Amino acid sequence: MHFHFFLALIAMLLPLIVAIPERHSLAGLWQPIQNTSDPKVIELAKFAISEYNKNTTKKLAFESVVSGKFAHMSGTFYELVVAAKNESLPTPVENYGADVWVLGFYQKLKFLGLDRCEIVLLYPIIS
């Protein structure tokens, strides 16, 4: 009797074990953005700068996406390092950390914040 119970348990759990995706795509795990020139990534960075500019006197102009990472958690969270220039001052390009949340099926964008940062590598380069 115990043997049949054990077989039934394995038969029920085996599809669940097989259906688990690879570790790098599990929900909640941060993954590096491989292509920082991807149009979707650039769109997210420009959106963050646009939203930031709505609420400040310091107006930033997008230059490029330096690096970034994302994680799937009730949508997709993006942490980007964006190179931007202050439009009103003759200052050099600076790096800013931008956080954007892409919500659900309709891909609604939610701006979470943008701050000047010094760190440009979100993942260390291992040689």
mmCIF file of N, CA and C in Angstrom:
data_model
loop_
_atom_site.group_PDB
_atom_site.id
_atom_site.type_symbol
_atom_site.label_atom_id
_atom_site.label_comp_id
_atom_site.label_asym_id
_atom_site.label_seq_id
_atom_site.Cartn_x
_atom_site.Cartn_y
_atom_site.Cartn_z
ATOM 1 N N MET A 1 0.819 -1.194 0.000
ATOM 2 C CA MET A 1 0.000 0.000 0.000
ATOM 3 C C MET A 1 0.861 1.255 0.000
ATOM 4 N N HIS A 2 1.925 1.263 0.808
ATOM 5 C CA HIS A 2 2.795 2.429 0.869
ATOM 6 C C HIS A 2 3.513 2.647 -0.456
ATOM 7 N N PHE A 3 3.839 1.559 -1.124
ATOM 8 C CA PHE A 3 4.527 1.655 -2.410
ATOM 9 C C PHE A 3 3.638 2.332 -3.445
ATOM 10 N N HIS A 4 2.358 2.014 -3.463
ATOM 11 C CA HIS A 4 1.425 2.629 -4.405
ATOM 12 C C HIS A 4 1.243 4.117 -4.103
ATOM 13 N N PHE A 5 1.203 4.437 -2.818
ATOM 14 C CA PHE A 5 1.094 5.836 -2.426
ATOM 15 C C PHE A 5 2.320 6.614 -2.911
ATOM 16 N N PHE A 6 3.489 6.032 -2.737
ATOM 17 C CA PHE A 6 4.740 6.661 -3.170
ATOM 18 C C PHE A 6 4.745 6.868 -4.687
ATOM 19 N N LEU A 7 4.318 5.877 -5.455
ATOM 20 C CA LEU A 7 4.252 6.010 -6.906
ATOM 21 C C LEU A 7 3.253 7.091 -7.329
ATOM 22 N N ALA A 8 2.121 7.150 -6.651
ATOM 23 C CA ALA A 8 1.112 8.168 -6.970
ATOM 24 C C ALA A 8 1.654 9.559 -6.666
ATOM 25 N N LEU A 9 2.379 9.689 -5.576
ATOM 26 C CA LEU A 9 2.973 10.973 -5.213
ATOM 27 C C LEU A 9 3.998 11.413 -6.253
ATOM 28 N N ILE A 10 4.836 10.505 -6.691
ATOM 29 C CA ILE A 10 5.828 10.817 -7.734
ATOM 30 C C ILE A 10 5.127 11.194 -9.034
ATOM 31 N N ALA A 11 4.082 10.475 -9.381
ATOM 32 C CA ALA A 11 3.346 10.763 -10.609
ATOM 33 C C ALA A 11 2.725 12.163 -10.569
ATOM 34 N N MET A 12 2.310 12.617 -9.397
ATOM 35 C CA MET A 12 1.725 13.954 -9.281
ATOM 36 C C MET A 12 2.789 15.047 -9.271
ATOM 37 N N LEU A 13 3.935 14.786 -8.672
ATOM 38 C CA LEU A 13 4.968 15.817 -8.529
ATOM 39 C C LEU A 13 5.903 15.912 -9.735
ATOM 40 N N LEU A 14 6.054 14.857 -10.484
ATOM 41 C CA LEU A 14 6.981 14.858 -11.615
ATOM 42 C C LEU A 14 6.669 15.953 -12.635
ATOM 43 N N PRO A 15 5.417 16.168 -13.028
ATOM 44 C CA PRO A 15 5.155 17.270 -13.975
ATOM 45 C C PRO A 15 5.535 18.638 -13.412
ATOM 46 N N LEU A 16 5.387 18.820 -12.115
ATOM 47 C CA LEU A 16 5.767 20.095 -11.512
ATOM 48 C C LEU A 16 7.270 20.299 -11.539
ATOM 49 N N ILE A 17 8.014 19.266 -11.268
ATOM 50 C CA ILE A 17 9.472 19.357 -11.271
ATOM 51 C C ILE A 17 9.979 19.620 -12.680
ATOM 52 N N VAL A 18 9.431 18.956 -13.650
ATOM 53 C CA VAL A 18 9.845 19.135 -15.040
ATOM 54 C C VAL A 18 9.466 20.522 -15.544
ATOM 55 N N ALA A 19 8.356 21.071 -15.062
ATOM 56 C CA ALA A 19 7.873 22.359 -15.545
ATOM 57 C C ALA A 19 8.616 23.551 -14.959
ATOM 58 N N ILE A 20 9.449 23.355 -13.932
ATOM 59 C CA ILE A 20 10.192 24.472 -13.348
ATOM 60 C C ILE A 20 11.177 24.993 -14.392
ATOM 61 N N PRO A 21 11.143 26.305 -14.684
ATOM 62 C CA PRO A 21 12.057 26.865 -15.676
ATOM 63 C C PRO A 21 13.492 26.865 -15.168
ATOM 64 N N GLU A 22 14.414 27.182 -16.062
ATOM 65 C CA GLU A 22 15.818 27.250 -15.668
ATOM 66 C C GLU A 22 15.986 28.295 -14.587
ATOM 67 N N ARG A 23 17.021 28.151 -13.794
ATOM 68 C CA ARG A 23 17.256 29.021 -12.638
ATOM 69 C C ARG A 23 17.347 30.488 -13.026
ATOM 70 N N HIS A 24 17.951 30.805 -14.159
ATOM 71 C CA HIS A 24 18.143 32.209 -14.523
ATOM 72 C C HIS A 24 16.848 32.916 -14.864
ATOM 73 N N SER A 25 15.771 32.208 -15.054
ATOM 74 C CA SER A 25 14.524 32.869 -15.389
ATOM 75 C C SER A 25 13.478 32.757 -14.277
ATOM 76 N N LEU A 26 13.877 32.296 -13.110
ATOM 77 C CA LEU A 26 12.935 32.202 -12.008
ATOM 78 C C LEU A 26 12.520 33.591 -11.548
ATOM 79 N N ALA A 27 11.288 33.710 -11.108
ATOM 80 C CA ALA A 27 10.764 34.991 -10.641
ATOM 81 C C ALA A 27 11.596 35.496 -9.467
ATOM 82 N N GLY A 28 11.881 36.782 -9.485
ATOM 83 C CA GLY A 28 12.585 37.410 -8.380
ATOM 84 C C GLY A 28 14.092 37.444 -8.494
ATOM 85 N N LEU A 29 14.664 36.704 -9.441
ATOM 86 C CA LEU A 29 16.118 36.713 -9.593
ATOM 87 C C LEU A 29 16.524 37.787 -10.584
ATOM 88 N N TRP A 30 17.476 38.614 -10.183
ATOM 89 C CA TRP A 30 17.959 39.687 -11.062
ATOM 90 C C TRP A 30 18.813 39.107 -12.169
ATOM 91 N N GLN A 31 18.616 39.621 -13.360
ATOM 92 C CA GLN A 31 19.377 39.199 -14.529
ATOM 93 C C GLN A 31 19.962 40.435 -15.200
ATOM 94 N N PRO A 32 21.171 40.356 -15.702
ATOM 95 C CA PRO A 32 21.747 41.521 -16.380
ATOM 96 C C PRO A 32 21.073 41.754 -17.724
ATOM 97 N N ILE A 33 21.003 42.999 -18.129
ATOM 98 C CA ILE A 33 20.512 43.333 -19.459
ATOM 99 C C ILE A 33 21.679 43.140 -20.415
ATOM 100 N N GLN A 34 21.528 42.230 -21.341
ATOM 101 C CA GLN A 34 22.615 41.876 -22.251
ATOM 102 C C GLN A 34 22.847 42.939 -23.324
ATOM 103 N N ASN A 35 21.776 43.554 -23.798
ATOM 104 C CA ASN A 35 21.878 44.506 -24.902
ATOM 105 C C ASN A 35 21.333 45.865 -24.455
ATOM 106 N N THR A 36 22.226 46.762 -24.066
ATOM 107 C CA THR A 36 21.796 48.074 -23.577
ATOM 108 C C THR A 36 21.329 48.987 -24.708
ATOM 109 N N SER A 37 21.516 48.576 -25.949
ATOM 110 C CA SER A 37 21.017 49.379 -27.074
ATOM 111 C C SER A 37 19.687 48.835 -27.610
ATOM 112 N N ASP A 38 19.103 47.890 -26.902
ATOM 113 C CA ASP A 38 17.782 47.360 -27.262
ATOM 114 C C ASP A 38 16.771 48.508 -27.216
ATOM 115 N N PRO A 39 15.944 48.669 -28.245
ATOM 116 C CA PRO A 39 14.962 49.767 -28.270
ATOM 117 C C PRO A 39 14.038 49.793 -27.049
ATOM 118 N N LYS A 40 13.661 48.632 -26.522
ATOM 119 C CA LYS A 40 12.794 48.593 -25.339
ATOM 120 C C LYS A 40 13.515 49.166 -24.118
ATOM 121 N N VAL A 41 14.790 48.833 -23.957
ATOM 122 C CA VAL A 41 15.581 49.335 -22.831
ATOM 123 C C VAL A 41 15.763 50.846 -22.958
ATOM 124 N N ILE A 42 16.049 51.309 -24.156
ATOM 125 C CA ILE A 42 16.203 52.753 -24.393
ATOM 126 C C ILE A 42 14.888 53.482 -24.117
ATOM 127 N N GLU A 43 13.772 52.885 -24.527
ATOM 128 C CA GLU A 43 12.461 53.475 -24.260
ATOM 129 C C GLU A 43 12.225 53.629 -22.757
ATOM 130 N N LEU A 44 12.597 52.611 -21.971
ATOM 131 C CA LEU A 44 12.432 52.673 -20.518
ATOM 132 C C LEU A 44 13.304 53.769 -19.910
ATOM 133 N N ALA A 45 14.537 53.894 -20.391
ATOM 134 C CA ALA A 45 15.444 54.930 -19.883
ATOM 135 C C ALA A 45 14.921 56.323 -20.221
ATOM 136 N N LYS A 46 14.457 56.511 -21.443
ATOM 137 C CA LYS A 46 13.903 57.810 -21.848
ATOM 138 C C LYS A 46 12.638 58.137 -21.053
ATOM 139 N N PHE A 47 11.830 57.125 -20.785
ATOM 140 C CA PHE A 47 10.631 57.321 -19.965
ATOM 141 C C PHE A 47 11.019 57.808 -18.571
ATOM 142 N N ALA A 48 12.034 57.179 -17.969
ATOM 143 C CA ALA A 48 12.470 57.569 -16.622
ATOM 144 C C ALA A 48 12.957 59.017 -16.608
ATOM 145 N N ILE A 49 13.724 59.402 -17.602
ATOM 146 C CA ILE A 49 14.218 60.778 -17.662
ATOM 147 C C ILE A 49 13.065 61.748 -17.888
ATOM 148 N N SER A 50 12.140 61.401 -18.739
ATOM 149 C CA SER A 50 10.976 62.245 -18.994
ATOM 150 C C SER A 50 10.159 62.464 -17.718
ATOM 151 N N GLU A 51 9.925 61.397 -16.966
ATOM 152 C CA GLU A 51 9.168 61.504 -15.721
ATOM 153 C C GLU A 51 9.938 62.329 -14.687
ATOM 154 N N TYR A 52 11.238 62.140 -14.622
ATOM 155 C CA TYR A 52 12.077 62.922 -13.712
ATOM 156 C C TYR A 52 11.994 64.404 -14.062
ATOM 157 N N ASN A 53 12.068 64.725 -15.347
ATOM 158 C CA ASN A 53 12.039 66.115 -15.797
ATOM 159 C C ASN A 53 10.722 66.817 -15.478
ATOM 160 N N LYS A 54 9.639 66.060 -15.338
ATOM 161 C CA LYS A 54 8.337 66.655 -15.024
ATOM 162 C C LYS A 54 8.288 67.257 -13.630
ATOM 163 N N ASN A 55 9.134 66.762 -12.727
ATOM 164 C CA ASN A 55 9.058 67.152 -11.321
ATOM 165 C C ASN A 55 10.295 67.869 -10.801
ATOM 166 N N THR A 56 11.098 68.449 -11.683
ATOM 167 C CA THR A 56 12.307 69.113 -11.233
ATOM 168 C C THR A 56 12.656 70.269 -12.166
ATOM 169 N N THR A 57 13.464 71.174 -11.658
ATOM 170 C CA THR A 57 13.932 72.276 -12.505
ATOM 171 C C THR A 57 15.169 71.861 -13.298
ATOM 172 N N LYS A 58 15.872 70.856 -12.831
ATOM 173 C CA LYS A 58 17.050 70.336 -13.536
ATOM 174 C C LYS A 58 16.568 69.404 -14.645
ATOM 175 N N LYS A 59 16.710 69.821 -15.879
ATOM 176 C CA LYS A 59 16.233 69.025 -17.011
ATOM 177 C C LYS A 59 17.379 68.200 -17.586
ATOM 178 N N LEU A 60 17.159 66.899 -17.676
ATOM 179 C CA LEU A 60 18.169 65.975 -18.190
ATOM 180 C C LEU A 60 17.860 65.586 -19.626
ATOM 181 N N ALA A 61 18.921 65.362 -20.400
ATOM 182 C CA ALA A 61 18.801 64.875 -21.775
ATOM 183 C C ALA A 61 19.446 63.492 -21.841
ATOM 184 N N PHE A 62 18.718 62.536 -22.350
ATOM 185 C CA PHE A 62 19.205 61.158 -22.474
ATOM 186 C C PHE A 62 20.405 61.086 -23.407
ATOM 187 N N GLU A 63 21.421 60.322 -22.997
ATOM 188 C CA GLU A 63 22.590 60.054 -23.842
ATOM 189 C C GLU A 63 22.651 58.573 -24.224
ATOM 190 N N SER A 64 22.646 57.688 -23.202
ATOM 191 C CA SER A 64 22.729 56.248 -23.472
ATOM 192 C C SER A 64 22.399 55.457 -22.216
ATOM 193 N N VAL A 65 22.199 54.153 -22.397
ATOM 194 C CA VAL A 65 22.056 53.228 -21.271
ATOM 195 C C VAL A 65 23.414 52.582 -21.070
ATOM 196 N N VAL A 66 23.970 52.733 -19.877
ATOM 197 C CA VAL A 66 25.307 52.212 -19.576
ATOM 198 C C VAL A 66 25.237 50.740 -19.205
ATOM 199 N N SER A 67 24.313 50.397 -18.317
ATOM 200 C CA SER A 67 24.135 49.010 -17.889
ATOM 201 C C SER A 67 22.766 48.885 -17.239
ATOM 202 N N GLY A 68 22.424 47.682 -16.856
ATOM 203 C CA GLY A 68 21.135 47.487 -16.205
ATOM 204 C C GLY A 68 20.881 46.048 -15.838
ATOM 205 N N LYS A 69 19.818 45.874 -15.077
ATOM 206 C CA LYS A 69 19.384 44.531 -14.699
ATOM 207 C C LYS A 69 17.874 44.566 -14.562
ATOM 208 N N PHE A 70 17.263 43.379 -14.566
ATOM 209 C CA PHE A 70 15.812 43.286 -14.437
ATOM 210 C C PHE A 70 15.444 42.036 -13.662
ATOM 211 N N ALA A 71 14.233 42.060 -13.107
ATOM 212 C CA ALA A 71 13.700 40.897 -12.385
ATOM 213 C C ALA A 71 12.194 40.864 -12.582
ATOM 214 N N HIS A 72 11.659 39.657 -12.675
ATOM 215 C CA HIS A 72 10.220 39.467 -12.824
ATOM 216 C C HIS A 72 9.595 39.311 -11.440
ATOM 217 N N MET A 73 8.822 40.312 -11.028
ATOM 218 C CA MET A 73 8.124 40.290 -9.743
ATOM 219 C C MET A 73 6.855 41.110 -9.903
ATOM 220 N N SER A 74 5.710 40.480 -10.079
ATOM 221 C CA SER A 74 4.446 41.206 -10.304
ATOM 222 C C SER A 74 4.603 42.213 -11.424
ATOM 223 N N GLY A 75 5.156 41.784 -12.503
ATOM 224 C CA GLY A 75 5.554 42.642 -13.606
ATOM 225 C C GLY A 75 7.065 42.507 -13.742
ATOM 226 N N THR A 76 7.705 43.489 -14.320
ATOM 227 C CA THR A 76 9.160 43.436 -14.461
ATOM 228 C C THR A 76 9.754 44.727 -13.921
ATOM 229 N N PHE A 77 10.697 44.579 -12.991
ATOM 230 C CA PHE A 77 11.428 45.718 -12.459
ATOM 231 C C PHE A 77 12.719 45.884 -13.243
ATOM 232 N N TYR A 78 13.042 47.130 -13.588
ATOM 233 C CA TYR A 78 14.290 47.439 -14.270
ATOM 234 C C TYR A 78 15.084 48.422 -13.431
ATOM 235 N N GLU A 79 16.351 48.118 -13.216
ATOM 236 C CA GLU A 79 17.294 49.056 -12.615
ATOM 237 C C GLU A 79 18.323 49.360 -13.697
ATOM 238 N N LEU A 80 18.305 50.601 -14.167
ATOM 239 C CA LEU A 80 19.174 51.004 -15.265
ATOM 240 C C LEU A 80 20.172 52.047 -14.798
ATOM 241 N N VAL A 81 21.370 52.011 -15.348
ATOM 242 C CA VAL A 81 22.316 53.108 -15.201
ATOM 243 C C VAL A 81 22.291 53.840 -16.528
ATOM 244 N N VAL A 82 21.837 55.105 -16.461
ATOM 245 C CA VAL A 82 21.604 55.903 -17.657
ATOM 246 C C VAL A 82 22.582 57.074 -17.678
ATOM 247 N N ALA A 83 23.241 57.280 -18.809
ATOM 248 C CA ALA A 83 24.089 58.458 -18.998
ATOM 249 C C ALA A 83 23.197 59.578 -19.508
ATOM 250 N N ALA A 84 23.238 60.726 -18.813
ATOM 251 C CA ALA A 84 22.410 61.865 -19.193
ATOM 252 C C ALA A 84 23.175 63.153 -18.926
ATOM 253 N N LYS A 85 22.762 64.194 -19.635
ATOM 254 C CA LYS A 85 23.422 65.494 -19.527
ATOM 255 C C LYS A 85 22.398 66.519 -19.070
ATOM 256 N N ASN A 86 22.836 67.414 -18.164
ATOM 257 C CA ASN A 86 21.986 68.507 -17.724
ATOM 258 C C ASN A 86 21.871 69.500 -18.873
ATOM 259 N N GLU A 87 20.662 69.714 -19.386
ATOM 260 C CA GLU A 87 20.456 70.568 -20.555
ATOM 261 C C GLU A 87 20.765 72.036 -20.286
ATOM 262 N N SER A 88 20.610 72.476 -19.047
ATOM 263 C CA SER A 88 20.753 73.895 -18.753
ATOM 264 C C SER A 88 22.164 74.311 -18.336
ATOM 265 N N LEU A 89 23.056 73.372 -18.113
ATOM 266 C CA LEU A 89 24.424 73.690 -17.685
ATOM 267 C C LEU A 89 25.444 73.031 -18.612
ATOM 268 N N PRO A 90 26.604 73.648 -18.751
ATOM 269 C CA PRO A 90 27.651 73.039 -19.582
ATOM 270 C C PRO A 90 28.443 71.982 -18.808
ATOM 271 N N THR A 91 27.761 71.030 -18.232
ATOM 272 C CA THR A 91 28.409 69.978 -17.450
ATOM 273 C C THR A 91 28.586 68.733 -18.306
ATOM 274 N N PRO A 92 29.549 67.889 -17.933
ATOM 275 C CA PRO A 92 29.715 66.639 -18.692
ATOM 276 C C PRO A 92 28.569 65.667 -18.411
ATOM 277 N N VAL A 93 28.520 64.638 -19.193
ATOM 278 C CA VAL A 93 27.517 63.585 -19.014
ATOM 279 C C VAL A 93 27.758 62.910 -17.672
ATOM 280 N N GLU A 94 26.668 62.661 -16.944
ATOM 281 C CA GLU A 94 26.749 61.978 -15.651
ATOM 282 C C GLU A 94 25.870 60.732 -15.687
ATOM 283 N N ASN A 95 26.153 59.801 -14.776
ATOM 284 C CA ASN A 95 25.365 58.569 -14.686
ATOM 285 C C ASN A 95 24.278 58.706 -13.634
ATOM 286 N N TYR A 96 23.109 58.182 -13.966
ATOM 287 C CA TYR A 96 21.959 58.213 -13.070
ATOM 288 C C TYR A 96 21.381 56.816 -12.963
ATOM 289 N N GLY A 97 20.975 56.449 -11.768
ATOM 290 C CA GLY A 97 20.286 55.185 -11.547
ATOM 291 C C GLY A 97 18.796 55.398 -11.725
ATOM 292 N N ALA A 98 18.193 54.695 -12.646
ATOM 293 C CA ALA A 98 16.765 54.833 -12.943
ATOM 294 C C ALA A 98 16.056 53.526 -12.633
ATOM 295 N N ASP A 99 14.921 53.633 -11.941
ATOM 296 C CA ASP A 99 14.120 52.461 -11.595
ATOM 297 C C ASP A 99 12.756 52.584 -12.251
ATOM 298 N N VAL A 100 12.402 51.563 -13.036
ATOM 299 C CA VAL A 100 11.119 51.546 -13.741
ATOM 300 C C VAL A 100 10.477 50.178 -13.525
ATOM 301 N N TRP A 101 9.172 50.187 -13.335
ATOM 302 C CA TRP A 101 8.401 48.959 -13.158
ATOM 303 C C TRP A 101 7.436 48.850 -14.329
ATOM 304 N N VAL A 102 7.499 47.732 -15.051
ATOM 305 C CA VAL A 102 6.570 47.468 -16.155
ATOM 306 C C VAL A 102 5.506 46.531 -15.607
ATOM 307 N N LEU A 103 4.271 47.046 -15.553
ATOM 308 C CA LEU A 103 3.178 46.320 -14.914
ATOM 309 C C LEU A 103 2.379 45.488 -15.899
ATOM 310 N N GLY A 104 2.293 44.228 -15.618
ATOM 311 C CA GLY A 104 1.350 43.318 -16.234
ATOM 312 C C GLY A 104 1.239 43.249 -17.741
ATOM 313 N N PHE A 105 0.100 42.700 -18.157
ATOM 314 C CA PHE A 105 -0.173 42.391 -19.554
ATOM 315 C C PHE A 105 -0.165 43.630 -20.437
ATOM 316 N N TYR A 106 -0.652 44.753 -19.915
ATOM 317 C CA TYR A 106 -0.767 45.966 -20.728
ATOM 318 C C TYR A 106 0.531 46.760 -20.779
ATOM 319 N N GLN A 107 1.560 46.281 -20.104
ATOM 320 C CA GLN A 107 2.881 46.899 -20.131
ATOM 321 C C GLN A 107 2.849 48.368 -19.685
ATOM 322 N N LYS A 108 2.038 48.663 -18.666
ATOM 323 C CA LYS A 108 1.976 50.015 -18.120
ATOM 324 C C LYS A 108 3.287 50.321 -17.403
ATOM 325 N N LEU A 109 3.867 51.493 -17.670
ATOM 326 C CA LEU A 109 5.136 51.884 -17.076
ATOM 327 C C LEU A 109 4.900 52.704 -15.816
ATOM 328 N N LYS A 110 5.660 52.393 -14.772
ATOM 329 C CA LYS A 110 5.589 53.152 -13.519
ATOM 330 C C LYS A 110 6.998 53.593 -13.162
ATOM 331 N N PHE A 111 7.171 54.899 -13.049
ATOM 332 C CA PHE A 111 8.461 55.492 -12.685
ATOM 333 C C PHE A 111 8.643 55.373 -11.176
ATOM 334 N N LEU A 112 9.769 54.795 -10.741
ATOM 335 C CA LEU A 112 10.028 54.603 -9.317
ATOM 336 C C LEU A 112 11.089 55.547 -8.782
ATOM 337 N N GLY A 113 11.925 56.108 -9.649
ATOM 338 C CA GLY A 113 12.931 57.046 -9.165
ATOM 339 C C GLY A 113 14.126 57.149 -10.079
ATOM 340 N N LEU A 114 14.863 58.258 -9.908
ATOM 341 C CA LEU A 114 16.081 58.491 -10.679
ATOM 342 C C LEU A 114 17.012 59.328 -9.812
ATOM 343 N N ASP A 115 18.221 58.860 -9.585
ATOM 344 C CA ASP A 115 19.210 59.549 -8.761
ATOM 345 C C ASP A 115 20.573 59.468 -9.418
ATOM 346 N N ARG A 116 21.379 60.499 -9.185
ATOM 347 C CA ARG A 116 22.747 60.497 -9.695
ATOM 348 C C ARG A 116 23.515 59.374 -9.000
ATOM 349 N N CYS A 117 24.342 58.677 -9.758
ATOM 350 C CA CYS A 117 25.120 57.582 -9.173
ATOM 351 C C CYS A 117 26.524 57.556 -9.756
ATOM 352 N N GLU A 118 27.416 56.949 -9.028
ATOM 353 C CA GLU A 118 28.810 56.799 -9.457
ATOM 354 C C GLU A 118 29.060 55.417 -10.038
ATOM 355 N N ILE A 119 28.311 54.433 -9.555
ATOM 356 C CA ILE A 119 28.537 53.043 -9.945
ATOM 357 C C ILE A 119 27.899 52.791 -11.302
ATOM 358 N N VAL A 120 28.666 52.220 -12.224
ATOM 359 C CA VAL A 120 28.101 51.932 -13.540
ATOM 360 C C VAL A 120 27.929 50.442 -13.782
ATOM 361 N N LEU A 121 28.616 49.590 -13.049
ATOM 362 C CA LEU A 121 28.495 48.149 -13.251
ATOM 363 C C LEU A 121 27.568 47.551 -12.204
ATOM 364 N N LEU A 122 26.448 47.006 -12.646
ATOM 365 C CA LEU A 122 25.544 46.354 -11.728
ATOM 366 C C LEU A 122 25.955 44.909 -11.483
ATOM 367 N N TYR A 123 26.742 44.360 -12.395
ATOM 368 C CA TYR A 123 27.277 43.011 -12.246
ATOM 369 C C TYR A 123 28.767 43.075 -12.509
ATOM 370 N N PRO A 124 29.569 42.450 -11.654
ATOM 371 C CA PRO A 124 31.011 42.486 -11.879
ATOM 372 C C PRO A 124 31.400 41.694 -13.113
ATOM 373 N N ILE A 125 32.434 42.147 -13.776
ATOM 374 C CA ILE A 125 32.951 41.431 -14.931
ATOM 375 C C ILE A 125 33.974 40.416 -14.434
ATOM 376 N N ILE A 126 33.744 39.163 -14.727
ATOM 377 C CA ILE A 126 34.647 38.092 -14.270
ATOM 378 C C ILE A 126 35.420 37.616 -15.496
ATOM 379 N N SER A 127 36.732 37.710 -15.399
ATOM 380 C CA SER A 127 37.536 37.289 -16.560
ATOM 381 C C SER A 127 38.171 35.935 -16.342
#
